[in-house]
Short mmCIF file of C-alpha atoms and ligand atoms in Angstrom, two decimals:
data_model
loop_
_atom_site.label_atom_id
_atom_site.label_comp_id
_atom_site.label_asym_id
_atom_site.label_seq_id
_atom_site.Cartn_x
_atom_site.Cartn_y
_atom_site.Cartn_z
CA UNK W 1 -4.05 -21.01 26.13
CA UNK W 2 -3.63 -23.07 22.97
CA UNK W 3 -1.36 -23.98 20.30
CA UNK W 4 -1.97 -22.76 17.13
CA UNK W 5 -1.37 -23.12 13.12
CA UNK W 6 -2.55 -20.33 11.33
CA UNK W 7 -2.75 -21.30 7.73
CA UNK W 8 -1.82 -18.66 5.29
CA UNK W 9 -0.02 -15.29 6.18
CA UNK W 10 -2.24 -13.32 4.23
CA UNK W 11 -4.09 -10.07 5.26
CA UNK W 12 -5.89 -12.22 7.16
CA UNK W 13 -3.80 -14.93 8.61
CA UNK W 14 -1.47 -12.61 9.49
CA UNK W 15 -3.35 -10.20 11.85
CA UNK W 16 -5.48 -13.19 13.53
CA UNK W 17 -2.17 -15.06 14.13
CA UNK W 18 -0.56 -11.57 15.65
CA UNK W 19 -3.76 -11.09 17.63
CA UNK W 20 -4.26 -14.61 19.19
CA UNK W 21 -0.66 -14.80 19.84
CA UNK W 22 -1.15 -11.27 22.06
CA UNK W 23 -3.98 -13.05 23.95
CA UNK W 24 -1.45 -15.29 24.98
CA UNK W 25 -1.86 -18.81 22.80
CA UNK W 26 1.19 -20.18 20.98
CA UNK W 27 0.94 -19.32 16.87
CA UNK W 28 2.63 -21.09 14.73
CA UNK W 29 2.17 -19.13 11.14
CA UNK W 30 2.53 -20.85 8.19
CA UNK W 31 3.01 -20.29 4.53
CA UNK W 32 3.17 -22.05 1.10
CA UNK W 33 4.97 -18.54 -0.40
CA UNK W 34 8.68 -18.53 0.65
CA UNK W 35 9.08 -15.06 0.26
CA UNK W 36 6.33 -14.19 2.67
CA UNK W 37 7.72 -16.14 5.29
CA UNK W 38 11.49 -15.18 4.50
CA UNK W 39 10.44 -11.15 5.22
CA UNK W 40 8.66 -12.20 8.39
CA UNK W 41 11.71 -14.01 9.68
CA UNK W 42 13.64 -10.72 9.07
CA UNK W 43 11.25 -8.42 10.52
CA UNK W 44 9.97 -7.29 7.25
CA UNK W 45 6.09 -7.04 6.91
CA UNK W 46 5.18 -8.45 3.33
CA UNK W 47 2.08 -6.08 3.55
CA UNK W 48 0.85 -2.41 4.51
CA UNK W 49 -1.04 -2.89 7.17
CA UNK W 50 -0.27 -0.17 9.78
CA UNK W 51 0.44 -1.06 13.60
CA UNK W 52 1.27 -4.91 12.55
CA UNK W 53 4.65 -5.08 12.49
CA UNK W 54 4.95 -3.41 16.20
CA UNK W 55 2.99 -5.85 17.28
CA UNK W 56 4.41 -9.07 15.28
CA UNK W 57 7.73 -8.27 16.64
CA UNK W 58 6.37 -7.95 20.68
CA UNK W 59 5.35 -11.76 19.87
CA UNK W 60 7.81 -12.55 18.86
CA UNK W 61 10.02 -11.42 20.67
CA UNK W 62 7.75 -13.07 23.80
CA UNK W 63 8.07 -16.46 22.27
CA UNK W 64 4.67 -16.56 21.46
CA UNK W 65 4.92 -16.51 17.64
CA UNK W 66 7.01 -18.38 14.69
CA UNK W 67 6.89 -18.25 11.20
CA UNK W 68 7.52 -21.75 9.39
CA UNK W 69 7.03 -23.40 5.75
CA UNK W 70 6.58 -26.66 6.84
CA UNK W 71 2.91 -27.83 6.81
CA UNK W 72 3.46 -30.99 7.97
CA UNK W 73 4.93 -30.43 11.33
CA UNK W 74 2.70 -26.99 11.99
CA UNK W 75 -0.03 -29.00 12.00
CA UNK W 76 0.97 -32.01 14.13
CA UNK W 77 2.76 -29.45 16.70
CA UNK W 78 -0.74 -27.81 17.64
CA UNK W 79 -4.19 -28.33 18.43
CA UNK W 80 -6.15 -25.57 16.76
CA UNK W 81 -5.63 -25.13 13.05
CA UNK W 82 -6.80 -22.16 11.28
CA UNK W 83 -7.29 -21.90 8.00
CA UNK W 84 -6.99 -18.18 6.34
CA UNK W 85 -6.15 -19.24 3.04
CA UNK W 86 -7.47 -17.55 -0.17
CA UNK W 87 -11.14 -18.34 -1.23
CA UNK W 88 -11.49 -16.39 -4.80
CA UNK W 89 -13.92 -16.30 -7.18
CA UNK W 90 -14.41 -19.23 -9.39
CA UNK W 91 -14.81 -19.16 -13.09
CA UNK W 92 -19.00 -18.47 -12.92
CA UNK W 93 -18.64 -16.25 -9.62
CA UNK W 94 -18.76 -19.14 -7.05
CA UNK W 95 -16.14 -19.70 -4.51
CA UNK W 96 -13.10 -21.38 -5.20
CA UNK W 97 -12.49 -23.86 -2.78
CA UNK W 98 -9.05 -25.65 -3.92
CA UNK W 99 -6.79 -23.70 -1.41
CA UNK W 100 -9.14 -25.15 1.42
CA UNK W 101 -9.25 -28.72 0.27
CA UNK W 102 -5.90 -29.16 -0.37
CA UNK W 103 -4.87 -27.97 2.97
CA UNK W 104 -7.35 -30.46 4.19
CA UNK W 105 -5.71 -33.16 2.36
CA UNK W 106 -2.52 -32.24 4.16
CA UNK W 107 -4.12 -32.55 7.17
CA UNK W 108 -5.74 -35.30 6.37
CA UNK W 109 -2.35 -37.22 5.58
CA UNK W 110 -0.36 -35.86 8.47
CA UNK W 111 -3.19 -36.09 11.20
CA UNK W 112 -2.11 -38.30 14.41
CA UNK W 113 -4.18 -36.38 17.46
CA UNK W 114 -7.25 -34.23 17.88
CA UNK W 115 -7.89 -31.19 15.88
CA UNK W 116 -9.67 -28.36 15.95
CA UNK W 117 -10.21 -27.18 12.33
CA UNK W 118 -11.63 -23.75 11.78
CA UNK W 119 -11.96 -21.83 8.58
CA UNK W 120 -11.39 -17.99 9.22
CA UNK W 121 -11.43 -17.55 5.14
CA UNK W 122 -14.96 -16.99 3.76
CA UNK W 123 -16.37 -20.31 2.52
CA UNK W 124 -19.30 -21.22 0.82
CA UNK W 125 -22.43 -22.35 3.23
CA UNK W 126 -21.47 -26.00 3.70
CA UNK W 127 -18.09 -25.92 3.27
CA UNK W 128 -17.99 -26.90 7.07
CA UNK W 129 -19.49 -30.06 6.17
CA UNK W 130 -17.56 -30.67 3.08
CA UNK W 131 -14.96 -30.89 5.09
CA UNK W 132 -16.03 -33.03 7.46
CA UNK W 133 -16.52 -35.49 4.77
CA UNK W 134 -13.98 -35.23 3.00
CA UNK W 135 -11.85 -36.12 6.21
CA UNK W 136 -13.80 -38.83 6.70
CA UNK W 137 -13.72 -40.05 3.28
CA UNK W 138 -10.01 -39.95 3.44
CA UNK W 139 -9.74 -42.29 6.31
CA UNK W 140 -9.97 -39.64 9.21
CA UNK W 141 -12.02 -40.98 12.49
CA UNK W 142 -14.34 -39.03 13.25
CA UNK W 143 -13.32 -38.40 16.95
CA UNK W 144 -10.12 -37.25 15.52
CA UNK W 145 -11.27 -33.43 14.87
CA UNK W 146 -14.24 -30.89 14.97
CA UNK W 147 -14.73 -28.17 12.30
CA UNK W 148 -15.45 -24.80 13.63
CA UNK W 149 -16.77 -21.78 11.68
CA UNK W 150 -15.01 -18.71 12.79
CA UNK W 151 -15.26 -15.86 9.93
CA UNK W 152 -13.34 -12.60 10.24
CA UNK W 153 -14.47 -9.29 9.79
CA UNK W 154 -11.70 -7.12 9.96
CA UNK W 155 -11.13 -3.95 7.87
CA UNK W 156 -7.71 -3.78 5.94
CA UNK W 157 -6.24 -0.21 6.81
CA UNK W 158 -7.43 -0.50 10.66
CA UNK W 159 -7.21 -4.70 10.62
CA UNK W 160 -5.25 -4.56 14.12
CA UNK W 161 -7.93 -2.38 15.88
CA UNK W 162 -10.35 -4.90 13.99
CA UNK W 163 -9.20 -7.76 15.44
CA UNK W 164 -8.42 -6.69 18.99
CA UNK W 165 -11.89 -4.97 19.59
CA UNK W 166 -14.30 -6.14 17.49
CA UNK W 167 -17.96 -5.66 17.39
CA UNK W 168 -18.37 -9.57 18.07
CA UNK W 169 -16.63 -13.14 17.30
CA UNK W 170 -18.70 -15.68 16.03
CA UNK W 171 -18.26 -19.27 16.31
CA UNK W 172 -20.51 -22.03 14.54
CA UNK W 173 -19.61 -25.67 15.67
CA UNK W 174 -21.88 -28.33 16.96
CA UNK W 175 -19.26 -29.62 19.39
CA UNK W 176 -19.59 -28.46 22.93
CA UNK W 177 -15.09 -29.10 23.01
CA UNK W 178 -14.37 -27.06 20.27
CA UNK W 179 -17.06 -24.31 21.29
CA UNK W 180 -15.00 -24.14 24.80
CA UNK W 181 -11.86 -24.34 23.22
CA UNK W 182 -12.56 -21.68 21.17
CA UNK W 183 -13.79 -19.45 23.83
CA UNK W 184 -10.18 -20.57 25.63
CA UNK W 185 -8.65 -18.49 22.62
CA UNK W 186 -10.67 -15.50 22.80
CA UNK W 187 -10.67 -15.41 26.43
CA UNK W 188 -9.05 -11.40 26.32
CA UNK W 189 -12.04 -10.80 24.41
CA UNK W 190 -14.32 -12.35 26.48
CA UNK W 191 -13.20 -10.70 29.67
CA UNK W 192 -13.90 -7.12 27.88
CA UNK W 193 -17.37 -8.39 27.09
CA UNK W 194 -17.17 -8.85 23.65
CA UNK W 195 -19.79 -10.82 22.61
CA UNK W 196 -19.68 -14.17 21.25
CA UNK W 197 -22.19 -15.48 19.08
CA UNK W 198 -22.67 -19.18 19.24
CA UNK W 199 -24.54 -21.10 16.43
CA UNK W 200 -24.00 -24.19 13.81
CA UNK W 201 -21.34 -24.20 11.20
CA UNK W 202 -24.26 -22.79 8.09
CA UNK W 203 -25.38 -20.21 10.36
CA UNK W 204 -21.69 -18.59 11.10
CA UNK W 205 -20.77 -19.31 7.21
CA UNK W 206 -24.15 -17.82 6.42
CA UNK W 207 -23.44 -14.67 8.84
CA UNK W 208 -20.41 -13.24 7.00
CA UNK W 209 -22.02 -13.44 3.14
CA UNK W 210 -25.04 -11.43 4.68
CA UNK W 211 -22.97 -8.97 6.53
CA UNK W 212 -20.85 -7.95 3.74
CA UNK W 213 -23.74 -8.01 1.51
CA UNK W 214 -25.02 -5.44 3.54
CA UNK W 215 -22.38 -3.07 3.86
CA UNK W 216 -21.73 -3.60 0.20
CA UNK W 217 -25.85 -2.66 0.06
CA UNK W 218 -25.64 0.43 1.68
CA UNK W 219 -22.68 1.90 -0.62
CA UNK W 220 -24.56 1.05 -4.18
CA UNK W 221 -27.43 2.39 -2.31
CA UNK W 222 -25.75 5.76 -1.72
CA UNK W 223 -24.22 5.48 -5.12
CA UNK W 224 -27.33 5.39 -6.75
CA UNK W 225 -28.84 8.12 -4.66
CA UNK W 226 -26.10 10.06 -5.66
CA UNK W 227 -26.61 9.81 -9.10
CA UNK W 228 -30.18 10.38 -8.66
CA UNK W 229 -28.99 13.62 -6.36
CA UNK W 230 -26.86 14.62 -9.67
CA UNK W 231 -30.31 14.80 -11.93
CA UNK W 232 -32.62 16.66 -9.40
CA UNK W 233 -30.09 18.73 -7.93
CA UNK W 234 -29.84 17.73 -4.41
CA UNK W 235 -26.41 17.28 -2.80
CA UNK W 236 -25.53 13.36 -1.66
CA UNK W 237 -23.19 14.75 1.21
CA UNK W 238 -25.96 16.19 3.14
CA UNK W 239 -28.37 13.80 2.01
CA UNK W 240 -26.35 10.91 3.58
CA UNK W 241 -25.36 13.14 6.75
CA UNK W 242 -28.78 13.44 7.34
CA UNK W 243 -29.85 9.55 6.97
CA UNK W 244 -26.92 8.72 9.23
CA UNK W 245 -28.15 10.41 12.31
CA UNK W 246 -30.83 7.81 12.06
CA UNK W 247 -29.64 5.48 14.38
CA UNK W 248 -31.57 3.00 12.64
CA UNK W 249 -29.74 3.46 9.35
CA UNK W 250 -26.49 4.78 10.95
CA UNK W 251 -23.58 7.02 9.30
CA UNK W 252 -21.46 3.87 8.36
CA UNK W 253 -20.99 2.89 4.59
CA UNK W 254 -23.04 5.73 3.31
CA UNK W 255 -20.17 7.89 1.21
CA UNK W 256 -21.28 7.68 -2.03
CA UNK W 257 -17.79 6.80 -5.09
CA UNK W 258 -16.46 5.36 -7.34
CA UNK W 259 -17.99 1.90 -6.34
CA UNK W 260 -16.53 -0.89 -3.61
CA UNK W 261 -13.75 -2.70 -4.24
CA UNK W 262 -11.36 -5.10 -2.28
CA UNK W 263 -11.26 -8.84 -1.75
CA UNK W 264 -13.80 -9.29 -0.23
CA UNK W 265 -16.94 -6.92 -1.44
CA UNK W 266 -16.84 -7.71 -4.89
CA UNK W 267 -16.35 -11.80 -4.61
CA UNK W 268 -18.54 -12.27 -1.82
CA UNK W 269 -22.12 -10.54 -2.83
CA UNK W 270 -20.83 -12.64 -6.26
CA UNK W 271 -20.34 -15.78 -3.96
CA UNK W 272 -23.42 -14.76 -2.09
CA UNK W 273 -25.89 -14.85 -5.37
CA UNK W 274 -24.26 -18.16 -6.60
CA UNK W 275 -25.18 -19.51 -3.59
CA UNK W 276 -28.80 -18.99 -3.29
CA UNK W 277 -28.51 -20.07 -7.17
CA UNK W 278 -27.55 -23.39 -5.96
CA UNK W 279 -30.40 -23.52 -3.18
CA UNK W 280 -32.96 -22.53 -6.21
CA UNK W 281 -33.40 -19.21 -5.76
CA UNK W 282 -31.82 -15.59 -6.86
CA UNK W 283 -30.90 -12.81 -4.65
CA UNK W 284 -32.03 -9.98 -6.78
CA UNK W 285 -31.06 -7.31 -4.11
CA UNK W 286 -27.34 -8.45 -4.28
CA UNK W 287 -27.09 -8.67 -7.96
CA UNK W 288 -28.81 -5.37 -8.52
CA UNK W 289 -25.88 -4.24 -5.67
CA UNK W 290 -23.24 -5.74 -8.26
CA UNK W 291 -24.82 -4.41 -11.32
CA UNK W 292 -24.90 -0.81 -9.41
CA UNK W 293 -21.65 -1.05 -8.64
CA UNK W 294 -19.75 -2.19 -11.93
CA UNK W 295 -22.05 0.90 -13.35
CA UNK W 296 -20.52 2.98 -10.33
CA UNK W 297 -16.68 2.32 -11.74
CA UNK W 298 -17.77 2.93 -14.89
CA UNK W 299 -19.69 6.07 -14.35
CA UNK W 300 -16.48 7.57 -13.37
CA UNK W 301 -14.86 7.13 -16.91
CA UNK W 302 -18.39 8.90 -18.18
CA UNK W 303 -17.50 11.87 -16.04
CA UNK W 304 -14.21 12.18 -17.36
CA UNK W 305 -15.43 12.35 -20.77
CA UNK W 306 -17.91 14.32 -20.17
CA UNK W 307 -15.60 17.11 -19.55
CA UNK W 308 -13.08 15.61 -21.79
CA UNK W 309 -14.53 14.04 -24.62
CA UNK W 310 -11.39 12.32 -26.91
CA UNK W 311 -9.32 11.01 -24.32
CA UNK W 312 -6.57 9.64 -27.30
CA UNK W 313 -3.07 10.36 -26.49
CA UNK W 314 -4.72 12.57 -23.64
CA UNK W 315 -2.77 11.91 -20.02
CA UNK W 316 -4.85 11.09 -16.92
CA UNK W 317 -3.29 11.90 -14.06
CA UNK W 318 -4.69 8.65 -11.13
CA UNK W 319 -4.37 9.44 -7.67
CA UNK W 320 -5.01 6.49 -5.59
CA UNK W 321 -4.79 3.25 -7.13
CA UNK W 322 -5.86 1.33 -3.92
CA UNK W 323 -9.34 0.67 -3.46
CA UNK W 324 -8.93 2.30 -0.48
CA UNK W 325 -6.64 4.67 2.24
CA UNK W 326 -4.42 2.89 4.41
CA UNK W 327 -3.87 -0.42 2.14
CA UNK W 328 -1.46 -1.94 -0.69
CA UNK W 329 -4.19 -3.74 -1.94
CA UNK W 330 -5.75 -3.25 -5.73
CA UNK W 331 -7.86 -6.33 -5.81
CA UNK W 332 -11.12 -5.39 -7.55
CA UNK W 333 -9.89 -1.51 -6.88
CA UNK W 334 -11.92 0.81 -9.04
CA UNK W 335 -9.09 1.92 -10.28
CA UNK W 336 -8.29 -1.39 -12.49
CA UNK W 337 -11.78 -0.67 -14.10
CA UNK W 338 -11.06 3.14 -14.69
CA UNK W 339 -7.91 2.76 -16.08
CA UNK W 340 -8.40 -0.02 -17.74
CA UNK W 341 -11.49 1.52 -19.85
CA UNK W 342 -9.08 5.29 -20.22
CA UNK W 343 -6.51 3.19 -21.86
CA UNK W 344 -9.13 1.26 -24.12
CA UNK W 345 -10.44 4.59 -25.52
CA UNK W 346 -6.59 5.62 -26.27
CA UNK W 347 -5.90 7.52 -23.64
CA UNK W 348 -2.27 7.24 -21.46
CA UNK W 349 -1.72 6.92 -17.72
CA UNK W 350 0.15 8.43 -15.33
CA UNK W 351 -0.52 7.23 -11.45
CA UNK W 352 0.77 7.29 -8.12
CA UNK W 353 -0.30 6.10 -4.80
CA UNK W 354 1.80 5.87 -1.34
CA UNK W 355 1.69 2.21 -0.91
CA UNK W 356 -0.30 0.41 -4.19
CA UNK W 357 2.36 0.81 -6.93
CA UNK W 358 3.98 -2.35 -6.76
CA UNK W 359 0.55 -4.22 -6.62
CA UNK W 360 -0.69 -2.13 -9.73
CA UNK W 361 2.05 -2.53 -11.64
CA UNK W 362 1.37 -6.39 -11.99
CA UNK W 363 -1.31 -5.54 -13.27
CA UNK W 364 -0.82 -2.24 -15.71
CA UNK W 365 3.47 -2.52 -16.17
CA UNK W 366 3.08 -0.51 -19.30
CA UNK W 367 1.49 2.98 -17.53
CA UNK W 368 3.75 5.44 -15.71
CA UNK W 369 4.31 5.21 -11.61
CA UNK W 370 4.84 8.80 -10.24
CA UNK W 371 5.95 10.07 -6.79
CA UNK W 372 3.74 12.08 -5.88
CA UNK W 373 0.58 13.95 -6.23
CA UNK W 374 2.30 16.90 -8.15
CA UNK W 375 4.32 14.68 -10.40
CA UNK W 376 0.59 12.87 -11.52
CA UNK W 377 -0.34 16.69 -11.97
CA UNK W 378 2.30 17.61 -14.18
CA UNK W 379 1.71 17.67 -17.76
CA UNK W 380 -2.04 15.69 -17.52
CA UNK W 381 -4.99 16.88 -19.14
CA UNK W 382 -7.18 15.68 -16.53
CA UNK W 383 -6.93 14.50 -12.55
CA UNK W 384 -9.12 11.76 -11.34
CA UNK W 385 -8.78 11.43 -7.36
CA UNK W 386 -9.89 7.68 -7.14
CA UNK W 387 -8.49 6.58 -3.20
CA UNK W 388 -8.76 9.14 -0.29
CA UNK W 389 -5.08 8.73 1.02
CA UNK W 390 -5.12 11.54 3.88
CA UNK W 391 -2.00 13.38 1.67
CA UNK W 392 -4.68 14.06 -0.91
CA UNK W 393 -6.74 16.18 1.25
CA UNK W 394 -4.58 19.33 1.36
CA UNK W 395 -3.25 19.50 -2.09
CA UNK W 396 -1.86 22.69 -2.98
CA UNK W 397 -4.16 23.29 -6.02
CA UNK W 398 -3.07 26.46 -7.20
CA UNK W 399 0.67 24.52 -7.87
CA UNK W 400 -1.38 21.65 -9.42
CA UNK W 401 -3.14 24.00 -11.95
CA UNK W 402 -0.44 24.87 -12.72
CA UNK W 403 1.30 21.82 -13.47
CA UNK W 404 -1.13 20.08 -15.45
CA UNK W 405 -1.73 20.73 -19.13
CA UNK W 406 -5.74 21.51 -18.51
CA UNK W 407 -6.77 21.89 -15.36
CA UNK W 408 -9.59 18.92 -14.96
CA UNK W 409 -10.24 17.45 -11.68
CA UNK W 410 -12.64 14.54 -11.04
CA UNK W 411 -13.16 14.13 -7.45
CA UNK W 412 -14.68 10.65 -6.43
CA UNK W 413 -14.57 10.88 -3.15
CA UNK W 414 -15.54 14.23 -2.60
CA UNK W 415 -13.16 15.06 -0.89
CA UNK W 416 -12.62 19.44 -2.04
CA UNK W 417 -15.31 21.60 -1.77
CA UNK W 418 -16.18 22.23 -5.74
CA UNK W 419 -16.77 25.99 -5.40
CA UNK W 420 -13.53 26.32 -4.28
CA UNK W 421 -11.99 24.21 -6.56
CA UNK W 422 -13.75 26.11 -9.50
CA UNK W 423 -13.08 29.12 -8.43
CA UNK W 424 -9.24 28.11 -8.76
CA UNK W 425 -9.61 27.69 -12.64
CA UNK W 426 -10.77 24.10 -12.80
CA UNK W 427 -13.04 22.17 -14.69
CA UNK W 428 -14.44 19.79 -12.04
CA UNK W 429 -17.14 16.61 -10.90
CA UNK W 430 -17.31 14.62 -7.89
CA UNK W 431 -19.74 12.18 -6.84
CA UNK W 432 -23.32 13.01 -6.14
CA UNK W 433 -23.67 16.92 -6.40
CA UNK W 434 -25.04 18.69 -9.93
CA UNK W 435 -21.62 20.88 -10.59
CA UNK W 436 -22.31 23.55 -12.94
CA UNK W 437 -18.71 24.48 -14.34
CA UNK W 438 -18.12 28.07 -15.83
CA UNK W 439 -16.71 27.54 -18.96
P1 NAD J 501 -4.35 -13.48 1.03
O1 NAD J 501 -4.31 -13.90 -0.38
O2 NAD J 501 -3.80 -12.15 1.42
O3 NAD J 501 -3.62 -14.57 1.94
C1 NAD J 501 -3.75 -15.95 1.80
C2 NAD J 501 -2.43 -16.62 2.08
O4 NAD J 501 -2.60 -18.04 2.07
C3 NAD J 501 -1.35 -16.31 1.05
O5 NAD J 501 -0.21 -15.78 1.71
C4 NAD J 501 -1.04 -17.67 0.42
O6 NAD J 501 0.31 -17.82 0.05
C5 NAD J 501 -1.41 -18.62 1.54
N1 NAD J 501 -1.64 -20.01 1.17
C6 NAD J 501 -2.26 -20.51 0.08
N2 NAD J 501 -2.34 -21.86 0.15
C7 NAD J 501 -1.75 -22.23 1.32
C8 NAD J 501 -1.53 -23.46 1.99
N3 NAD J 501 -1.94 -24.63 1.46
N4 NAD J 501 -0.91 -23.45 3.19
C9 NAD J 501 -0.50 -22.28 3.75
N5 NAD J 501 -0.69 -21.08 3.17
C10 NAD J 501 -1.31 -21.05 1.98
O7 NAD J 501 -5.89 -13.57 1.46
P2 NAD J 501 -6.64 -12.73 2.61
O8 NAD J 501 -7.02 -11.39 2.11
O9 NAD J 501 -5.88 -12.86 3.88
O10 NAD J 501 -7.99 -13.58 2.72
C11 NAD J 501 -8.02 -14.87 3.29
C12 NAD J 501 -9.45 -15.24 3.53
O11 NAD J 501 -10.04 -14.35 4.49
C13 NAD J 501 -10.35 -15.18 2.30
O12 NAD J 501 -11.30 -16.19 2.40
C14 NAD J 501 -11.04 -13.82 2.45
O13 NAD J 501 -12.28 -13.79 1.81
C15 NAD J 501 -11.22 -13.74 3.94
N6 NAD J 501 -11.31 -12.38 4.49
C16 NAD J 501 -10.48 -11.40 4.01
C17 NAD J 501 -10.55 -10.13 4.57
C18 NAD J 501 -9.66 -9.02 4.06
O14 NAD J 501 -9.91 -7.85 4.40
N7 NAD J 501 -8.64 -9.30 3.26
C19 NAD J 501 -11.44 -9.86 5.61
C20 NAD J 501 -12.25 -10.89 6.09
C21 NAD J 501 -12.17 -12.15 5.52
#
């Protein structure tokens, strides 16, 4: 067992600190953001990530977890050092690499034994190497550290589940140490047979761009098959039922919506064709996968006013502001594009979701935060069900006709069976089906 700084308390940080300290290695977790590390300390969780808290407070409480500030003395206090520190999008779509480096300089500065350095945030192919380099340019000696590769691919919503069973761990180092170390931390994973793929530092940076690519892939696929399903009549639902009982092509990612969002989708098929750009190539797949899916988001708006053609001084009702159930996150949620075009084209908001409203309102202060579904409802001229929060499965939609000013309701996660919603007095879409309202 090992001792650890994790680097960043994030989504990320956060869970793969909790989850290596439950395997049984020390974690010390460290933060730059004051606040973050001032809830931890008093058992607050400064995200919504369900089962984490539990599970932080077991480790704690087992002396196998601490939450710190200080840099400096995380790093010289253990062997392995993580880093799950933001990598956004640069200006031009590549990946911003300045939270990375500087923590390297830190480490550089405050370095006295051997290291294990391993990025768990998603870095450019080569960024293993850059760092390698850049240690070495700032005086480090080469037998001081290796550089590991060790991408996550948890889910936010089920992140816990994620990172306790996942579907593999993969680990790209050239050093024999660090690859047994490494395996020393995921040993409760090893013993359940998870397995661990071994390769160079490219490969395992290489590995997480094309795996989200992918899954990113197969939703603008089915988005675009759903729009073609709209035209011709056919009905996406069964469509995509019926693919994913090809093992081959499998059930997962195939519900067609309002387009991916997240921070990780959107910036990494972005990072992914800036990449090849820089090896002299384009990725045409993955930038026809962005184009469909900024046309997904905005396809939405289309259906809106389709049924409601002057949205000025009209009030849309948003449920769901995160891009997706279980989460407090709105980065690159579909619901900053939707609301952001409703509100260009005059019309006013009115939103709620059960955990995103503090997020979104950093980023739209001036629209109004309900508290619930049937507050959105009341008084808006249309509904547009955007995130498919488990509480918006069983509205009562006979009280939420009733409510609103015209009963409109966009569906774009088809979620409601449109006959039945039709027959209730609404005007309706969804995502993917050729609706044929009555009046
Ligand atoms: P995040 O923004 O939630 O967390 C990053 C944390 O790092 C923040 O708390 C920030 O304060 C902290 N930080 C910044 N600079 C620091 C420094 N020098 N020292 C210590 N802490 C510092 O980001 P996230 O969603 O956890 O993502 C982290 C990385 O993991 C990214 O590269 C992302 O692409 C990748 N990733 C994210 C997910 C996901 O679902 N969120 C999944 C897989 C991979």
């Amino acid at each position: 067992m090992r001792n650890i700084a994790m680097l960043g308390v994030g989504y990320v940080g956060l869970v793969s600190g909790t989850g290596l300290a439950d395997f049984g290695n020390r974690v010390i977790c460290v933060d730059i953001d004051e606040e973050k590390i001032r809830k931890l300390k008093n058992d607050i969780l400064p995200i919504y990530e369900p089962g984490l808290l539990e599970l932080i407070q077991k480790n704690v409480h087992q002396g196998r977890m601490v939450f710190t500030t200080d840099l400096a003395k995380s790093i010289q206090d253990s062997e392995v050092i993580f880093l799950a520190l933001p990598t956004p999008s640069g200006e031009k779509g590549e990946v911003d690499l300045s939270y990375v480096f500087s923590a390297i300089d830190t480490i550089a500065e405050v370095i006295k034994g051997f290291k294990v350095i391993v990025t768990k945030s998603t870095v450019a192919v080569g960024t293993g190497d850059r760092i390698r380099e850049r240690l070495i340019s700032k005086g480090v000696a080469e037998e001081m550290f290796d550089v590991v590769s060790n991408p996550e691919f948890l889910r936010e919503g089920s992140a816990v589940g994620d990172f306790m069973r996942p579907d593999r761990v993969v680990i790209g180092t050239r050093s024999e140490k660090a690859l047994e170390i490494m395996k020393e931390i995921y040993r409760s994973l090893y013993l359940i047979e998870t397995p661990i793929v071994a390769t160079d530092i490219r490969t395992a940076e290489m590995i997480k761009y094309a795996s989200n690519a992918f899954l990113a892939t197969k939703i603008s696929f089915i988005n675009e098959v759903a729009n073609i399903c709209e035209r011709v009549g056919a009905d996406v639902q069964q469509v995509a039922k019926a693919m994913g009982l090809d093992g081959r092509i499998s059930n997962k990612f195939l519900h067609a919506g309002p387009g991916y969002g997240g921070s990780c989708f959107p910036k990494d098929t972005l990072a992914l064709t800036k990449i090849a750009e820089g090896a002299g190539m384009r990725a045409t797949i993955v930038e026809s996968v962005i184009a469909v899916n900024h046309q997904q988001k905005l396809r939405v708006v289309e259906k809106l006013t389709q049924l409601l053609p002057d949205l000025r001084d009209k009030v849309i009702g948003i449920l769901g502001l995160a891009f997706k159930p279980n989460t407090d996150d709105v980065r690159d949620a579909p619901a900053l594009t939707v609301i952001d075009e409703i509100l260009k084209r005059g019309g006013k908001i009115q939103g709620y979701d059960p955990e995103a409203m503090e997020e979104m309102r950093k980023h739209f202060p001036q629209i109004r935060y309900m508290t619930s579904a049937y507050e959105v409802a009341a008084g808006a001229d249309a509904l547009i069900l955007l995130t498919e929060w488990n509480q918006f499965r069983g509205l009562n939609l006979d009280e939420i006709r009733n409510l609103m000013k015209q009963p409109i309701l966009i569906d774009t996660r088809n979620i409601y069976d449109p006959e039945t919603v039709m027959d209730k007095g609404f005007r309706f879409d969804c995502i993917g089906r050729k609706i044929v309202n009555r009046s």
